[in-house]
Amino acid sequence: MDRKLEQMKQQYMDIPIPEELDFIVNKAIKQNKKRKSNVKWISAVAAAGILFVTGINTSPSFAHALSEVPLVGNLIKVLTFREYKFNDGSYQAKLAVPAITNLENKTLEDTLNNKYLEEGKKLYSDFMAEMESLKQKGGGGHLGVNSGYVVKTDNDQIFAVGKYVVNTVGSSSTTFKYDTIDKKKQLLITLPSLFIDDRYIGVISENIKEQMKGQMKQDQQKIYWVEGVPNEINSYFKTINKDQSFYINTNGQLVISFQKYEVAPGYMGIVEFVIPTNVLSDILSSRDEYIR
């Protein structure tokens, strides 16, 4: 990677965000409703300090170069809109707030981006409050929170972004939440919307149990809290939630995700299960549209 480009990227990531950002954010979102160009929307945000994107407006070659930079390649679809940072050794926070751009459905775009902003502000506020509480009790120990996002699927039909949060207080806990968007219809896909009725809960749950048992037979290092396999905590996975965390992968397959400690010991981390499409074929609400 070109060193100068890397420096520009780093300068962008390190730019301090002014107190009045929230006002600018809301103003930019409203302005975006009247604009068709995603680049113009980004330029509005530049007033808050993200100056490097002016290069995208003036130089096509610069924009092409940015497309090859890791984490910046999807700039026209999702970008790091704001970062909250704090580090004094014992207490550390690094929160990346994403913003989805270039959706024709501006109501959906605004709803998601406002949700991400509110979640980011709450995470940081909660972190600061907990830090002050620990300090008042004499300090000691370690407190940390880290959040960010990853794009899981980006094709002609589906855009799926996952937002993660890692909390550290002694041990760590991790959560991952996904938003899956139909690009063509410009709508947010929910798990229930994929199926004709609630039978999907039982069908998917039984398949996951089979996968859990099969994985444990093949690999003794894997442990799941599944019915039929005794465990020390006497807790067993029975069914997924109606709105269980999920996304649709690049192969058009349904992926069900569980949070750390939800169905397995902590060392297993976030666990995911790809559900075979033939298992779901009889209960899909629209065959071949999303799940293939």
mmCIF file of C-alpha atoms in Angstrom:
data_model
loop_
_atom_site.group_PDB
_atom_site.id
_atom_site.type_symbol
_atom_site.label_atom_id
_atom_site.label_comp_id
_atom_site.label_asym_id
_atom_site.label_seq_id
_atom_site.Cartn_x
_atom_site.Cartn_y
_atom_site.Cartn_z
ATOM 1 C CA MET A 1 0.000 0.000 0.000
ATOM 2 C CA ASP A 2 1.190 3.492 -0.831
ATOM 3 C CA ARG A 3 2.639 5.025 2.339
ATOM 4 C CA LYS A 4 1.123 8.456 1.707
ATOM 5 C CA LEU A 5 -2.330 6.943 1.246
ATOM 6 C CA GLU A 6 -1.915 4.976 4.450
ATOM 7 C CA GLN A 7 -0.966 8.169 6.285
ATOM 8 C CA MET A 8 -4.055 9.930 4.947
ATOM 9 C CA LYS A 9 -6.215 7.069 6.099
ATOM 10 C CA GLN A 10 -4.644 7.147 9.565
ATOM 11 C CA GLN A 11 -5.084 10.913 9.821
ATOM 12 C CA TYR A 12 -8.755 10.470 9.002
ATOM 13 C CA MET A 13 -9.212 7.803 11.653
ATOM 14 C CA ASP A 14 -7.467 9.938 14.280
ATOM 15 C CA ILE A 15 -9.298 13.224 13.634
ATOM 16 C CA PRO A 16 -10.993 14.407 16.870
ATOM 17 C CA ILE A 17 -14.725 14.851 16.417
ATOM 18 C CA PRO A 18 -16.212 18.116 17.737
ATOM 19 C CA GLU A 19 -18.955 18.275 20.358
ATOM 20 C CA GLU A 20 -21.413 19.587 17.788
ATOM 21 C CA LEU A 21 -21.121 16.494 15.590
ATOM 22 C CA ASP A 22 -24.596 15.235 16.433
ATOM 23 C CA PHE A 23 -26.104 18.466 15.048
ATOM 24 C CA ILE A 24 -24.031 18.148 11.882
ATOM 25 C CA VAL A 25 -24.942 14.469 11.543
ATOM 26 C CA ASN A 26 -28.655 15.148 11.718
ATOM 27 C CA LYS A 27 -28.317 18.064 9.313
ATOM 28 C CA ALA A 28 -26.342 15.941 6.863
ATOM 29 C CA ILE A 29 -28.939 13.161 7.017
ATOM 30 C CA LYS A 30 -31.758 15.596 6.286
ATOM 31 C CA GLN A 31 -29.813 17.127 3.432
ATOM 32 C CA ASN A 32 -29.153 13.684 2.051
ATOM 33 C CA LYS A 33 -32.859 13.116 1.510
ATOM 34 C CA LYS A 34 -32.738 15.788 -1.189
ATOM 35 C CA ARG A 35 -29.569 14.494 -2.789
ATOM 36 C CA LYS A 36 -28.985 11.552 -5.057
ATOM 37 C CA SER A 37 -25.205 11.595 -4.760
ATOM 38 C CA ASN A 38 -23.612 9.676 -1.907
ATOM 39 C CA VAL A 39 -20.393 11.655 -2.441
ATOM 40 C CA LYS A 40 -22.225 14.907 -1.756
ATOM 41 C CA TRP A 41 -23.524 13.442 1.503
ATOM 42 C CA ILE A 42 -20.005 12.528 2.530
ATOM 43 C CA SER A 43 -18.911 16.064 1.646
ATOM 44 C CA ALA A 44 -21.506 17.444 4.048
ATOM 45 C CA VAL A 45 -19.959 15.354 6.780
ATOM 46 C CA ALA A 46 -16.532 16.747 5.882
ATOM 47 C CA ALA A 47 -17.568 19.980 7.605
ATOM 48 C CA ALA A 48 -17.261 18.049 10.849
ATOM 49 C CA GLY A 49 -13.616 17.313 10.175
ATOM 50 C CA ILE A 50 -13.478 14.365 7.774
ATOM 51 C CA LEU A 51 -11.588 16.428 5.255
ATOM 52 C CA PHE A 52 -9.918 13.687 3.313
ATOM 53 C CA VAL A 53 -13.074 12.738 1.425
ATOM 54 C CA THR A 54 -12.824 15.929 -0.623
ATOM 55 C CA GLY A 55 -10.281 14.006 -2.641
ATOM 56 C CA ILE A 56 -13.042 11.620 -3.689
ATOM 57 C CA ASN A 57 -15.064 14.512 -5.084
ATOM 58 C CA THR A 58 -12.220 15.890 -7.171
ATOM 59 C CA SER A 59 -10.163 12.883 -8.204
ATOM 60 C CA PRO A 60 -11.576 9.664 -9.692
ATOM 61 C CA SER A 61 -8.133 8.066 -9.470
ATOM 62 C CA PHE A 62 -8.000 8.895 -5.758
ATOM 63 C CA ALA A 63 -11.401 7.273 -5.241
ATOM 64 C CA HIS A 64 -10.224 4.178 -7.111
ATOM 65 C CA ALA A 65 -7.104 3.999 -4.948
ATOM 66 C CA LEU A 66 -9.238 4.157 -1.812
ATOM 67 C CA SER A 67 -11.292 1.216 -3.031
ATOM 68 C CA GLU A 68 -8.190 -0.928 -2.612
ATOM 69 C CA VAL A 69 -7.520 0.146 0.977
ATOM 70 C CA PRO A 70 -8.710 -2.398 3.591
ATOM 71 C CA LEU A 71 -11.765 -1.186 5.566
ATOM 72 C CA VAL A 72 -12.274 1.682 3.101
ATOM 73 C CA GLY A 73 -13.200 -0.385 0.059
ATOM 74 C CA ASN A 74 -16.911 -0.265 0.874
ATOM 75 C CA LEU A 75 -16.933 3.490 1.453
ATOM 76 C CA ILE A 76 -19.931 4.090 -0.791
ATOM 77 C CA LYS A 77 -21.953 1.624 1.288
ATOM 78 C CA VAL A 78 -20.691 1.697 4.862
ATOM 79 C CA LEU A 79 -18.089 3.885 6.544
ATOM 80 C CA THR A 80 -16.805 4.627 10.014
ATOM 81 C CA PHE A 81 -18.794 7.743 10.756
ATOM 82 C CA ARG A 82 -17.449 8.405 14.223
ATOM 83 C CA GLU A 83 -14.987 6.927 16.705
ATOM 84 C CA TYR A 84 -15.124 7.241 20.457
ATOM 85 C CA LYS A 85 -11.697 6.687 21.984
ATOM 86 C CA PHE A 86 -10.433 6.618 25.570
ATOM 87 C CA ASN A 87 -7.287 5.062 26.999
ATOM 88 C CA ASP A 88 -5.569 5.717 30.309
ATOM 89 C CA GLY A 89 -4.016 2.284 30.691
ATOM 90 C CA SER A 90 -6.555 0.644 32.996
ATOM 91 C CA TYR A 91 -9.643 1.889 31.195
ATOM 92 C CA GLN A 92 -9.908 1.626 27.432
ATOM 93 C CA ALA A 93 -12.652 2.279 24.917
ATOM 94 C CA LYS A 94 -12.574 2.221 21.140
ATOM 95 C CA LEU A 95 -15.954 2.421 19.471
ATOM 96 C CA ALA A 96 -16.429 2.675 15.720
ATOM 97 C CA VAL A 97 -19.871 3.907 14.677
ATOM 98 C CA PRO A 98 -20.817 2.818 11.146
ATOM 99 C CA ALA A 99 -23.001 4.688 8.681
ATOM 100 C CA ILE A 100 -24.696 3.043 5.727
ATOM 101 C CA THR A 101 -24.846 5.242 2.645
ATOM 102 C CA ASN A 102 -26.245 5.280 -0.870
ATOM 103 C CA LEU A 103 -29.561 3.581 -0.106
ATOM 104 C CA GLU A 104 -32.458 4.869 -2.175
ATOM 105 C CA ASN A 105 -34.739 4.192 0.786
ATOM 106 C CA LYS A 106 -33.650 7.146 2.900
ATOM 107 C CA THR A 107 -36.083 6.275 5.679
ATOM 108 C CA LEU A 108 -34.355 2.926 6.124
ATOM 109 C CA GLU A 109 -30.918 4.512 5.811
ATOM 110 C CA ASP A 110 -31.718 7.169 8.406
ATOM 111 C CA THR A 111 -33.295 4.630 10.763
ATOM 112 C CA LEU A 112 -30.246 2.360 10.691
ATOM 113 C CA ASN A 113 -27.732 5.200 10.989
ATOM 114 C CA ASN A 114 -29.607 6.828 13.863
ATOM 115 C CA LYS A 115 -29.715 3.435 15.591
ATOM 116 C CA TYR A 116 -25.967 3.012 15.172
ATOM 117 C CA LEU A 117 -25.333 6.522 16.513
ATOM 118 C CA GLU A 118 -27.527 6.006 19.553
ATOM 119 C CA GLU A 119 -25.959 2.622 20.292
ATOM 120 C CA GLY A 120 -22.478 4.128 20.020
ATOM 121 C CA LYS A 121 -23.298 7.036 22.313
ATOM 122 C CA LYS A 122 -24.904 4.718 24.875
ATOM 123 C CA LEU A 123 -21.932 2.341 24.844
ATOM 124 C CA TYR A 124 -19.538 5.212 25.461
ATOM 125 C CA SER A 125 -21.780 6.800 28.102
ATOM 126 C CA ASP A 126 -22.144 3.487 29.941
ATOM 127 C CA PHE A 127 -18.388 2.920 29.775
ATOM 128 C CA MET A 128 -17.612 6.360 31.227
ATOM 129 C CA ALA A 129 -20.194 5.934 33.995
ATOM 130 C CA GLU A 130 -18.831 2.520 34.959
ATOM 131 C CA MET A 131 -15.272 3.846 34.910
ATOM 132 C CA GLU A 132 -16.177 6.700 37.269
ATOM 133 C CA SER A 133 -17.964 4.270 39.555
ATOM 134 C CA LEU A 134 -14.885 2.023 39.725
ATOM 135 C CA LYS A 135 -12.627 5.002 40.397
ATOM 136 C CA GLN A 136 -14.825 6.148 43.266
ATOM 137 C CA LYS A 137 -14.519 2.682 44.773
ATOM 138 C CA GLY A 138 -10.734 2.921 44.695
ATOM 139 C CA GLY A 139 -9.999 1.919 41.141
ATOM 140 C CA GLY A 140 -8.017 -1.185 40.307
ATOM 141 C CA GLY A 141 -8.808 -3.855 37.795
ATOM 142 C CA HIS A 142 -9.396 -3.327 34.108
ATOM 143 C CA LEU A 143 -12.354 -2.082 32.102
ATOM 144 C CA GLY A 144 -12.585 -2.089 28.349
ATOM 145 C CA VAL A 145 -15.085 -1.885 25.527
ATOM 146 C CA ASN A 146 -14.451 -2.272 21.827
ATOM 147 C CA SER A 147 -16.991 -2.112 19.036
ATOM 148 C CA GLY A 148 -16.897 -2.083 15.273
ATOM 149 C CA TYR A 149 -18.467 -3.665 12.220
ATOM 150 C CA VAL A 150 -17.814 -6.092 9.392
ATOM 151 C CA VAL A 151 -19.520 -6.518 6.038
ATOM 152 C CA LYS A 152 -20.519 -10.165 5.738
ATOM 153 C CA THR A 153 -22.278 -10.075 2.359
ATOM 154 C CA ASP A 154 -22.240 -7.545 -0.465
ATOM 155 C CA ASN A 155 -23.636 -8.744 -3.777
ATOM 156 C CA ASP A 156 -26.294 -7.662 -6.269
ATOM 157 C CA GLN A 157 -29.151 -8.666 -3.963
ATOM 158 C CA ILE A 158 -27.943 -8.708 -0.359
ATOM 159 C CA PHE A 159 -25.996 -6.353 1.878
ATOM 160 C CA ALA A 160 -25.349 -7.727 5.367
ATOM 161 C CA VAL A 161 -23.391 -5.842 8.001
ATOM 162 C CA GLY A 162 -22.533 -7.138 11.456
ATOM 163 C CA LYS A 163 -21.941 -4.894 14.445
ATOM 164 C CA TYR A 164 -19.901 -6.333 17.317
ATOM 165 C CA VAL A 165 -19.293 -5.278 20.909
ATOM 166 C CA VAL A 166 -16.577 -6.723 23.143
ATOM 167 C CA ASN A 167 -16.830 -5.859 26.841
ATOM 168 C CA THR A 168 -13.892 -6.614 29.129
ATOM 169 C CA VAL A 169 -14.251 -6.659 32.901
ATOM 170 C CA GLY A 170 -11.919 -9.385 34.150
ATOM 171 C CA SER A 171 -13.122 -11.795 31.438
ATOM 172 C CA SER A 172 -14.659 -10.696 28.162
ATOM 173 C CA SER A 173 -18.078 -11.014 26.584
ATOM 174 C CA THR A 174 -18.883 -10.551 22.925
ATOM 175 C CA THR A 175 -22.091 -9.801 21.050
ATOM 176 C CA PHE A 176 -22.736 -9.638 17.317
ATOM 177 C CA LYS A 177 -25.860 -8.170 15.733
ATOM 178 C CA TYR A 178 -26.621 -8.193 12.024
ATOM 179 C CA ASP A 179 -28.664 -6.084 9.639
ATOM 180 C CA THR A 180 -29.471 -7.735 6.320
ATOM 181 C CA ILE A 181 -30.775 -5.525 3.516
ATOM 182 C CA ASP A 182 -32.440 -6.376 0.214
ATOM 183 C CA LYS A 183 -30.712 -3.950 -2.167
ATOM 184 C CA LYS A 184 -33.251 -4.331 -4.958
ATOM 185 C CA LYS A 185 -36.366 -3.861 -2.847
ATOM 186 C CA GLN A 186 -34.607 -1.477 -0.448
ATOM 187 C CA LEU A 187 -35.930 -3.141 2.701
ATOM 188 C CA LEU A 188 -34.628 -4.712 5.888
ATOM 189 C CA ILE A 189 -34.961 -8.490 5.921
ATOM 190 C CA THR A 190 -36.120 -10.060 9.193
ATOM 191 C CA LEU A 191 -35.874 -13.738 10.081
ATOM 192 C CA PRO A 192 -39.667 -14.287 10.281
ATOM 193 C CA SER A 193 -40.130 -12.610 6.884
ATOM 194 C CA LEU A 194 -38.171 -15.424 5.228
ATOM 195 C CA PHE A 195 -40.752 -18.074 6.154
ATOM 196 C CA ILE A 196 -44.440 -18.789 5.664
ATOM 197 C CA ASP A 197 -45.061 -19.428 9.382
ATOM 198 C CA ASP A 198 -43.399 -20.070 12.745
ATOM 199 C CA ARG A 199 -42.428 -23.648 11.902
ATOM 200 C CA TYR A 200 -38.992 -22.328 10.979
ATOM 201 C CA ILE A 201 -38.153 -22.053 14.691
ATOM 202 C CA GLY A 202 -38.426 -25.800 15.253
ATOM 203 C CA VAL A 203 -36.965 -26.808 11.881
ATOM 204 C CA ILE A 204 -33.863 -24.647 12.276
ATOM 205 C CA SER A 205 -33.427 -25.582 15.931
ATOM 206 C CA GLU A 206 -33.454 -29.315 15.221
ATOM 207 C CA ASN A 207 -30.923 -28.913 12.406
ATOM 208 C CA ILE A 208 -28.617 -26.895 14.665
ATOM 209 C CA LYS A 209 -28.799 -29.597 17.349
ATOM 210 C CA GLU A 210 -27.774 -32.181 14.750
ATOM 211 C CA GLN A 211 -24.877 -29.977 13.649
ATOM 212 C CA MET A 212 -23.761 -29.442 17.249
ATOM 213 C CA LYS A 213 -23.692 -33.168 17.982
ATOM 214 C CA GLY A 214 -21.957 -33.918 14.690
ATOM 215 C CA GLN A 215 -19.250 -31.311 15.326
ATOM 216 C CA MET A 216 -18.604 -32.642 18.827
ATOM 217 C CA LYS A 217 -18.174 -36.170 17.494
ATOM 218 C CA GLN A 218 -15.647 -34.971 14.935
ATOM 219 C CA ASP A 219 -13.758 -32.585 17.237
ATOM 220 C CA GLN A 220 -13.395 -33.223 20.972
ATOM 221 C CA GLN A 221 -12.339 -29.596 21.484
ATOM 222 C CA LYS A 222 -15.822 -28.425 20.578
ATOM 223 C CA ILE A 223 -18.492 -28.305 23.241
ATOM 224 C CA TYR A 224 -22.105 -27.233 22.892
ATOM 225 C CA TRP A 225 -24.813 -27.174 25.519
ATOM 226 C CA VAL A 226 -27.218 -29.314 23.550
ATOM 227 C CA GLU A 227 -29.972 -31.659 24.699
ATOM 228 C CA GLY A 228 -28.802 -35.245 24.912
ATOM 229 C CA VAL A 229 -25.234 -34.328 25.863
ATOM 230 C CA PRO A 230 -24.799 -33.847 29.652
ATOM 231 C CA ASN A 231 -22.854 -30.804 30.820
ATOM 232 C CA GLU A 232 -21.677 -29.353 34.122
ATOM 233 C CA ILE A 233 -23.946 -26.307 34.118
ATOM 234 C CA ASN A 234 -27.093 -28.345 33.416
ATOM 235 C CA SER A 235 -28.235 -25.892 30.753
ATOM 236 C CA TYR A 236 -29.250 -26.909 27.238
ATOM 237 C CA PHE A 237 -30.048 -25.263 23.936
ATOM 238 C CA LYS A 238 -33.641 -25.981 23.011
ATOM 239 C CA THR A 239 -34.791 -23.552 20.324
ATOM 240 C CA ILE A 240 -33.659 -20.407 18.564
ATOM 241 C CA ASN A 241 -35.446 -17.156 19.313
ATOM 242 C CA LYS A 242 -38.073 -15.935 16.876
ATOM 243 C CA ASP A 243 -35.751 -13.048 15.995
ATOM 244 C CA GLN A 244 -32.466 -14.933 16.400
ATOM 245 C CA SER A 245 -29.380 -13.142 15.078
ATOM 246 C CA PHE A 246 -28.805 -14.118 11.443
ATOM 247 C CA TYR A 247 -27.521 -13.063 8.051
ATOM 248 C CA ILE A 248 -27.554 -14.393 4.503
ATOM 249 C CA ASN A 249 -24.096 -15.288 3.216
ATOM 250 C CA THR A 250 -22.586 -14.796 -0.235
ATOM 251 C CA ASN A 251 -23.819 -18.255 -1.300
ATOM 252 C CA GLY A 252 -27.426 -17.365 -0.486
ATOM 253 C CA GLN A 253 -27.475 -19.540 2.634
ATOM 254 C CA LEU A 254 -29.057 -18.710 5.956
ATOM 255 C CA VAL A 255 -26.520 -18.342 8.774
ATOM 256 C CA ILE A 256 -27.755 -18.445 12.378
ATOM 257 C CA SER A 257 -25.496 -16.766 14.947
ATOM 258 C CA PHE A 258 -25.265 -17.212 18.713
ATOM 259 C CA GLN A 259 -23.618 -14.835 21.161
ATOM 260 C CA LYS A 260 -20.689 -15.860 23.311
ATOM 261 C CA TYR A 261 -21.892 -18.076 26.209
ATOM 262 C CA GLU A 262 -25.344 -18.440 24.627
ATOM 263 C CA VAL A 263 -25.042 -22.109 23.596
ATOM 264 C CA ALA A 264 -21.428 -22.997 24.395
ATOM 265 C CA PRO A 265 -18.555 -22.248 26.813
ATOM 266 C CA GLY A 266 -16.838 -18.881 26.469
ATOM 267 C CA TYR A 267 -13.759 -20.254 24.699
ATOM 268 C CA MET A 268 -15.984 -21.176 21.747
ATOM 269 C CA GLY A 269 -16.723 -17.474 21.220
ATOM 270 C CA ILE A 270 -19.393 -16.443 18.729
ATOM 271 C CA VAL A 271 -20.697 -19.583 17.015
ATOM 272 C CA GLU A 272 -22.524 -19.738 13.690
ATOM 273 C CA PHE A 273 -24.406 -22.451 11.830
ATOM 274 C CA VAL A 274 -25.071 -22.516 8.091
ATOM 275 C CA ILE A 275 -28.511 -24.033 7.599
ATOM 276 C CA PRO A 276 -28.744 -26.313 4.519
ATOM 277 C CA THR A 277 -31.256 -24.854 2.076
ATOM 278 C CA ASN A 278 -32.916 -28.227 1.436
ATOM 279 C CA VAL A 279 -33.910 -28.280 5.120
ATOM 280 C CA LEU A 280 -35.791 -24.992 4.654
ATOM 281 C CA SER A 281 -37.227 -25.391 1.146
ATOM 282 C CA ASP A 282 -40.776 -26.333 2.232
ATOM 283 C CA ILE A 283 -41.221 -23.399 4.619
ATOM 284 C CA LEU A 284 -39.578 -20.505 2.766
ATOM 285 C CA SER A 285 -41.972 -17.640 2.028
ATOM 286 C CA SER A 286 -40.338 -16.880 -1.325
ATOM 287 C CA ARG A 287 -38.211 -19.623 -2.841
ATOM 288 C CA ASP A 288 -34.977 -18.680 -4.582
ATOM 289 C CA GLU A 289 -35.350 -14.955 -3.793
ATOM 290 C CA TYR A 290 -32.869 -14.873 -0.907
ATOM 291 C CA ILE A 291 -32.151 -18.422 0.232
ATOM 292 C CA ARG A 292 -30.716 -20.622 -2.519
#
